[in-house]
mmCIF file of C-alpha atoms in Angstrom:
data_model
loop_
_atom_site.group_PDB
_atom_site.id
_atom_site.type_symbol
_atom_site.label_atom_id
_atom_site.label_comp_id
_atom_site.label_asym_id
_atom_site.label_seq_id
_atom_site.Cartn_x
_atom_site.Cartn_y
_atom_site.Cartn_z
ATOM 1 C CA GLU A 1 0.000 0.000 0.000
ATOM 2 C CA PRO A 2 1.424 3.412 -0.929
ATOM 3 C CA GLU A 3 2.529 5.531 1.966
ATOM 4 C CA VAL A 4 4.079 8.869 2.766
ATOM 5 C CA THR A 5 7.650 8.594 4.010
ATOM 6 C CA GLN A 6 9.727 11.127 5.916
ATOM 7 C CA THR A 7 13.428 11.406 6.656
ATOM 8 C CA PRO A 8 15.115 11.624 9.013
ATOM 9 C CA SER A 9 12.997 10.227 11.807
ATOM 10 C CA HIS A 10 14.904 12.351 14.310
ATOM 11 C CA GLN A 11 17.014 15.447 13.688
ATOM 12 C CA VAL A 12 19.083 17.172 16.347
ATOM 13 C CA THR A 13 20.496 20.592 15.524
ATOM 14 C CA GLN A 14 22.036 23.620 17.165
ATOM 15 C CA MET A 15 20.082 26.846 17.444
ATOM 16 C CA GLY A 16 20.676 29.069 14.408
ATOM 17 C CA GLN A 17 21.450 26.181 12.077
ATOM 18 C CA GLU A 18 19.518 25.385 8.929
ATOM 19 C CA VAL A 19 17.591 22.136 8.687
ATOM 20 C CA ILE A 20 15.833 20.451 5.804
ATOM 21 C CA LEU A 21 13.117 17.935 6.510
ATOM 22 C CA ARG A 22 12.308 15.602 3.662
ATOM 23 C CA CYS A 23 9.102 13.929 2.617
ATOM 24 C CA VAL A 24 8.182 11.620 -0.235
ATOM 25 C CA PRO A 25 4.420 11.923 -0.824
ATOM 26 C CA ILE A 26 2.315 9.226 -2.443
ATOM 27 C CA SER A 27 3.294 9.215 -6.096
ATOM 28 C CA ASN A 28 0.047 10.316 -7.800
ATOM 29 C CA HIS A 29 -0.866 12.913 -5.211
ATOM 30 C CA LEU A 30 -1.033 16.567 -6.111
ATOM 31 C CA TYR A 31 -1.528 18.380 -2.804
ATOM 32 C CA PHE A 32 1.062 18.526 -0.076
ATOM 33 C CA TYR A 33 1.024 19.767 3.487
ATOM 34 C CA TRP A 34 3.258 20.281 6.483
ATOM 35 C CA TYR A 35 1.982 20.204 10.032
ATOM 36 C CA ARG A 36 3.801 20.302 13.321
ATOM 37 C CA GLN A 37 3.116 19.173 16.863
ATOM 38 C CA ILE A 38 5.001 20.690 19.751
ATOM 39 C CA LEU A 39 5.283 18.124 22.543
ATOM 40 C CA GLY A 40 2.052 17.940 24.501
ATOM 41 C CA GLN A 41 0.238 20.374 22.221
ATOM 42 C CA LYS A 42 -2.108 20.075 19.287
ATOM 43 C CA VAL A 43 -1.182 19.344 15.682
ATOM 44 C CA GLU A 44 -0.935 22.677 13.818
ATOM 45 C CA PHE A 45 -1.124 23.416 10.125
ATOM 46 C CA LEU A 46 1.935 25.097 8.630
ATOM 47 C CA VAL A 47 1.538 25.215 4.857
ATOM 48 C CA SER A 48 -0.176 23.662 1.868
ATOM 49 C CA PHE A 49 1.380 23.372 -1.583
ATOM 50 C CA TYR A 50 -0.100 22.734 -5.009
ATOM 51 C CA ASN A 51 1.130 23.165 -8.551
ATOM 52 C CA ASN A 52 4.555 24.258 -7.360
ATOM 53 C CA GLU A 53 3.368 27.079 -5.198
ATOM 54 C CA ILE A 54 2.098 27.705 -1.704
ATOM 55 C CA SER A 55 -1.697 27.525 -1.512
ATOM 56 C CA GLU A 56 -2.062 28.624 2.076
ATOM 57 C CA LYS A 57 0.214 29.211 5.037
ATOM 58 C CA SER A 58 -0.374 29.788 8.703
ATOM 59 C CA GLU A 59 0.998 32.620 10.804
ATOM 60 C CA ILE A 60 3.581 30.160 12.136
ATOM 61 C CA PHE A 61 5.055 29.842 8.634
ATOM 62 C CA ASP A 62 7.179 32.990 8.674
ATOM 63 C CA ASP A 63 10.181 33.976 6.578
ATOM 64 C CA GLN A 64 12.341 31.381 8.316
ATOM 65 C CA PHE A 65 10.355 28.604 6.655
ATOM 66 C CA SER A 66 10.240 27.567 3.032
ATOM 67 C CA VAL A 67 8.973 24.602 1.073
ATOM 68 C CA GLU A 68 10.073 23.116 -2.183
ATOM 69 C CA ARG A 69 9.304 20.255 -4.484
ATOM 70 C CA PRO A 70 12.722 19.989 -6.126
ATOM 71 C CA ASP A 71 12.372 16.910 -8.287
ATOM 72 C CA GLY A 72 8.792 15.714 -8.626
ATOM 73 C CA SER A 73 9.024 13.164 -5.851
ATOM 74 C CA ASN A 74 10.413 14.917 -2.783
ATOM 75 C CA PHE A 75 8.711 17.656 -0.803
ATOM 76 C CA THR A 76 10.950 19.520 1.614
ATOM 77 C CA LEU A 77 10.532 21.897 4.513
ATOM 78 C CA LYS A 78 13.495 24.158 5.240
ATOM 79 C CA ILE A 79 13.989 26.130 8.414
ATOM 80 C CA ARG A 80 16.735 28.680 7.761
ATOM 81 C CA SER A 81 17.787 29.542 11.297
ATOM 82 C CA THR A 82 16.302 27.247 13.875
ATOM 83 C CA LYS A 83 15.060 28.477 17.230
ATOM 84 C CA LEU A 84 14.496 26.532 20.414
ATOM 85 C CA GLU A 85 10.739 26.853 19.915
ATOM 86 C CA ASP A 86 10.983 25.046 16.564
ATOM 87 C CA SER A 87 11.503 21.802 18.468
ATOM 88 C CA ALA A 88 8.518 19.676 17.508
ATOM 89 C CA MET A 89 7.318 16.690 15.521
ATOM 90 C CA TYR A 90 6.850 17.681 11.874
ATOM 91 C CA PHE A 91 4.335 15.763 9.781
ATOM 92 C CA CYS A 92 4.087 15.739 6.026
ATOM 93 C CA ALA A 93 0.795 14.836 4.334
ATOM 94 C CA SER A 94 -0.471 14.468 0.803
ATOM 95 C CA SER A 95 -3.810 14.069 -0.945
ATOM 96 C CA ASP A 96 -4.850 13.328 -4.487
ATOM 97 C CA SER A 97 -7.861 15.505 -5.142
ATOM 98 C CA LEU A 98 -9.679 18.541 -3.961
ATOM 99 C CA ARG A 99 -13.429 18.031 -3.992
ATOM 100 C CA MET A 100 -14.579 21.560 -3.718
ATOM 101 C CA ARG A 101 -18.228 20.719 -3.363
ATOM 102 C CA SER A 102 -17.924 18.296 -0.522
ATOM 103 C CA SER A 103 -14.936 20.042 1.003
ATOM 104 C CA TYR A 104 -13.373 16.703 1.796
ATOM 105 C CA ASN A 105 -10.126 15.098 0.773
ATOM 106 C CA GLU A 106 -8.296 12.450 2.733
ATOM 107 C CA GLN A 107 -4.850 13.505 3.726
ATOM 108 C CA PHE A 108 -2.349 10.692 4.166
ATOM 109 C CA PHE A 109 0.281 11.388 6.786
ATOM 110 C CA GLY A 110 3.864 10.338 7.143
ATOM 111 C CA PRO A 111 5.331 9.062 10.433
ATOM 112 C CA GLY A 112 6.868 12.419 11.251
ATOM 113 C CA THR A 113 10.323 13.857 11.894
ATOM 114 C CA ARG A 114 11.146 14.785 15.448
ATOM 115 C CA LEU A 115 13.228 17.979 15.407
ATOM 116 C CA THR A 116 15.206 18.848 18.521
ATOM 117 C CA VAL A 117 16.876 22.262 18.631
ATOM 118 C CA LEU A 118 19.558 22.647 21.315
ATOM 119 C CA GLY B 1 -12.158 31.247 14.039
ATOM 120 C CA ASN B 2 -12.483 27.521 13.532
ATOM 121 C CA SER B 3 -11.414 25.296 16.386
ATOM 122 C CA VAL B 4 -11.785 21.829 17.891
ATOM 123 C CA THR B 5 -11.964 20.941 21.564
ATOM 124 C CA GLN B 6 -11.408 17.410 22.841
ATOM 125 C CA MET B 7 -11.679 15.890 26.275
ATOM 126 C CA GLU B 8 -8.351 15.710 28.025
ATOM 127 C CA GLY B 9 -6.635 12.396 28.503
ATOM 128 C CA PRO B 10 -5.306 10.038 29.277
ATOM 129 C CA VAL B 11 -8.301 7.763 29.196
ATOM 130 C CA THR B 12 -7.587 4.418 30.821
ATOM 131 C CA LEU B 13 -9.986 1.515 30.278
ATOM 132 C CA SER B 14 -10.125 -2.199 30.752
ATOM 133 C CA GLU B 15 -10.517 -4.413 27.711
ATOM 134 C CA GLU B 16 -14.151 -4.692 26.506
ATOM 135 C CA ALA B 17 -15.169 -1.450 28.207
ATOM 136 C CA PHE B 18 -17.241 1.202 26.432
ATOM 137 C CA LEU B 19 -15.340 4.175 25.065
ATOM 138 C CA THR B 20 -16.466 7.751 24.565
ATOM 139 C CA ILE B 21 -14.102 10.562 23.615
ATOM 140 C CA ASN B 22 -15.861 13.906 23.443
ATOM 141 C CA CYS B 23 -15.213 16.394 20.645
ATOM 142 C CA THR B 24 -16.893 19.720 20.020
ATOM 143 C CA TYR B 25 -16.125 22.226 17.328
ATOM 144 C CA THR B 26 -16.529 25.856 16.379
ATOM 145 C CA ALA B 27 -16.737 26.602 12.677
ATOM 146 C CA THR B 28 -18.348 28.840 10.126
ATOM 147 C CA GLY B 29 -20.267 27.227 7.332
ATOM 148 C CA TYR B 30 -20.482 23.457 7.060
ATOM 149 C CA PRO B 31 -17.202 21.791 7.951
ATOM 150 C CA SER B 32 -16.296 18.164 7.405
ATOM 151 C CA LEU B 33 -15.335 16.295 10.568
ATOM 152 C CA PHE B 34 -12.742 13.602 11.108
ATOM 153 C CA TRP B 35 -11.194 11.334 13.671
ATOM 154 C CA TYR B 36 -7.528 10.499 13.149
ATOM 155 C CA VAL B 37 -5.608 7.915 15.172
ATOM 156 C CA GLN B 38 -1.897 7.771 15.906
ATOM 157 C CA TYR B 39 -0.470 4.447 17.034
ATOM 158 C CA PRO B 40 2.897 4.491 18.823
ATOM 159 C CA GLY B 41 5.721 5.364 16.461
ATOM 160 C CA GLU B 42 3.449 5.889 13.488
ATOM 161 C CA GLY B 43 1.868 8.776 11.593
ATOM 162 C CA LEU B 44 -1.714 9.969 11.723
ATOM 163 C CA GLN B 45 -4.264 7.665 10.097
ATOM 164 C CA LEU B 46 -7.798 8.592 9.157
ATOM 165 C CA LEU B 47 -10.160 6.549 11.335
ATOM 166 C CA LEU B 48 -13.529 7.877 10.182
ATOM 167 C CA LYS B 49 -15.194 10.923 8.688
ATOM 168 C CA ALA B 50 -18.526 12.705 8.274
ATOM 169 C CA THR B 51 -19.119 15.426 5.744
ATOM 170 C CA LYS B 52 -22.580 16.704 6.626
ATOM 171 C CA ALA B 53 -24.970 16.998 9.532
ATOM 172 C CA ASP B 54 -26.415 13.726 10.877
ATOM 173 C CA ASP B 55 -23.850 11.647 8.955
ATOM 174 C CA LYS B 56 -22.416 8.769 10.966
ATOM 175 C CA GLY B 57 -18.847 7.778 10.273
ATOM 176 C CA SER B 58 -17.764 4.280 11.246
ATOM 177 C CA ASN B 59 -14.697 2.080 10.990
ATOM 178 C CA LYS B 60 -13.144 -0.780 12.981
ATOM 179 C CA GLY B 61 -16.015 -0.716 15.468
ATOM 180 C CA PHE B 62 -15.639 3.011 16.119
ATOM 181 C CA GLU B 63 -18.373 5.439 15.208
ATOM 182 C CA ALA B 64 -19.151 9.135 15.482
ATOM 183 C CA THR B 65 -22.193 11.169 14.468
ATOM 184 C CA TYR B 66 -22.017 14.727 13.134
ATOM 185 C CA ARG B 67 -24.365 16.701 15.395
ATOM 186 C CA LYS B 68 -24.787 20.237 14.097
ATOM 187 C CA GLU B 69 -27.244 21.223 16.839
ATOM 188 C CA THR B 70 -24.689 20.490 19.558
ATOM 189 C CA THR B 71 -21.596 21.089 17.332
ATOM 190 C CA SER B 72 -20.247 17.729 18.433
ATOM 191 C CA PHE B 73 -18.594 14.671 16.935
ATOM 192 C CA HIS B 74 -18.044 12.284 19.827
ATOM 193 C CA LEU B 75 -16.118 9.070 19.198
ATOM 194 C CA GLU B 76 -17.554 5.834 20.584
ATOM 195 C CA LYS B 77 -16.718 2.162 20.619
ATOM 196 C CA GLY B 78 -18.736 -0.510 22.358
ATOM 197 C CA SER B 79 -15.883 -2.802 23.359
ATOM 198 C CA VAL B 80 -12.295 -1.625 23.266
ATOM 199 C CA GLN B 81 -9.271 -3.848 22.785
ATOM 200 C CA VAL B 82 -5.686 -3.497 23.920
ATOM 201 C CA SER B 83 -4.776 -2.844 20.283
ATOM 202 C CA ASP B 84 -6.911 0.331 20.345
ATOM 203 C CA SER B 85 -4.370 1.998 22.619
ATOM 204 C CA ALA B 86 -3.319 5.107 20.723
ATOM 205 C CA VAL B 87 -3.805 8.863 20.558
ATOM 206 C CA TYR B 88 -7.060 9.993 18.935
ATOM 207 C CA PHE B 89 -7.400 13.375 17.226
ATOM 208 C CA CYS B 90 -10.632 15.068 16.274
ATOM 209 C CA ALA B 91 -10.281 17.415 13.304
ATOM 210 C CA LEU B 92 -12.238 19.525 10.872
ATOM 211 C CA THR B 93 -11.853 21.152 7.507
ATOM 212 C CA ARG B 94 -13.759 24.283 6.721
ATOM 213 C CA SER B 95 -16.094 24.337 3.759
ATOM 214 C CA GLY B 96 -14.362 25.269 0.526
ATOM 215 C CA GLY B 97 -10.771 26.414 0.499
ATOM 216 C CA TYR B 98 -7.696 24.215 0.432
ATOM 217 C CA ASN B 99 -8.806 21.802 3.134
ATOM 218 C CA LYS B 100 -6.203 22.321 5.795
ATOM 219 C CA LEU B 101 -7.030 20.210 8.820
ATOM 220 C CA ILE B 102 -7.669 21.882 12.148
ATOM 221 C CA PHE B 103 -6.964 19.456 14.977
ATOM 222 C CA GLY B 104 -7.950 19.082 18.578
ATOM 223 C CA ALA B 105 -5.293 18.477 21.214
ATOM 224 C CA GLY B 106 -5.581 14.698 21.008
ATOM 225 C CA THR B 107 -6.713 12.180 23.629
ATOM 226 C CA ARG B 108 -4.474 9.331 24.678
ATOM 227 C CA LEU B 109 -6.281 6.035 25.220
ATOM 228 C CA ALA B 110 -4.694 3.205 27.189
ATOM 229 C CA VAL B 111 -6.515 -0.129 27.269
ATOM 230 C CA HIS B 112 -5.404 -2.757 29.767
ATOM 231 C CA PRO B 113 -6.102 -6.500 29.626
#
């Protein structure tokens, strides 16, 4: 069964360093998302991506964040200069259609990357 | 704005007990409602969904009914198993738009033999 994969499973970095979190969405999917979950808190939407551009972003997704689909299979989240408060579990998700009338599309999630900023 | 509120966990039950996890929402328009489950070490999996009022979503013995009058989507199961131990997230998408999911805080369920 197709699945979303994420690498690495755990990333430890020093404050101020750049990190790139990688995701491989399900191959025929067209819509891509990043979410994060700070330990003990709720899962929060960061950004959605379609047709090689950002569709929507949250207020969390500031200039330190960027997303890219560099080669048609990977979908990356870059944090340019990490802060302590960026420590969280980051989830990638993808979906294959946007049913505007029913407002429903199933998003398939990866296992997450745990980012620890020291 | 749109939001989801879940009962706090952890919820600890014995095997074969009845489960209810409460979820209420605030949303404009007619959102779709979901329950996602996260097993240890895994990603979020869609458990069930309901896209309009009075719809009942069901899967693996779990069910939830979309109640617009009480803005609720409570998760229930008649007889839980140890394998149901996981974190359960209630979520919604607003009508229209790009379908970002808005999650509740999650409720951890622990089922003991």
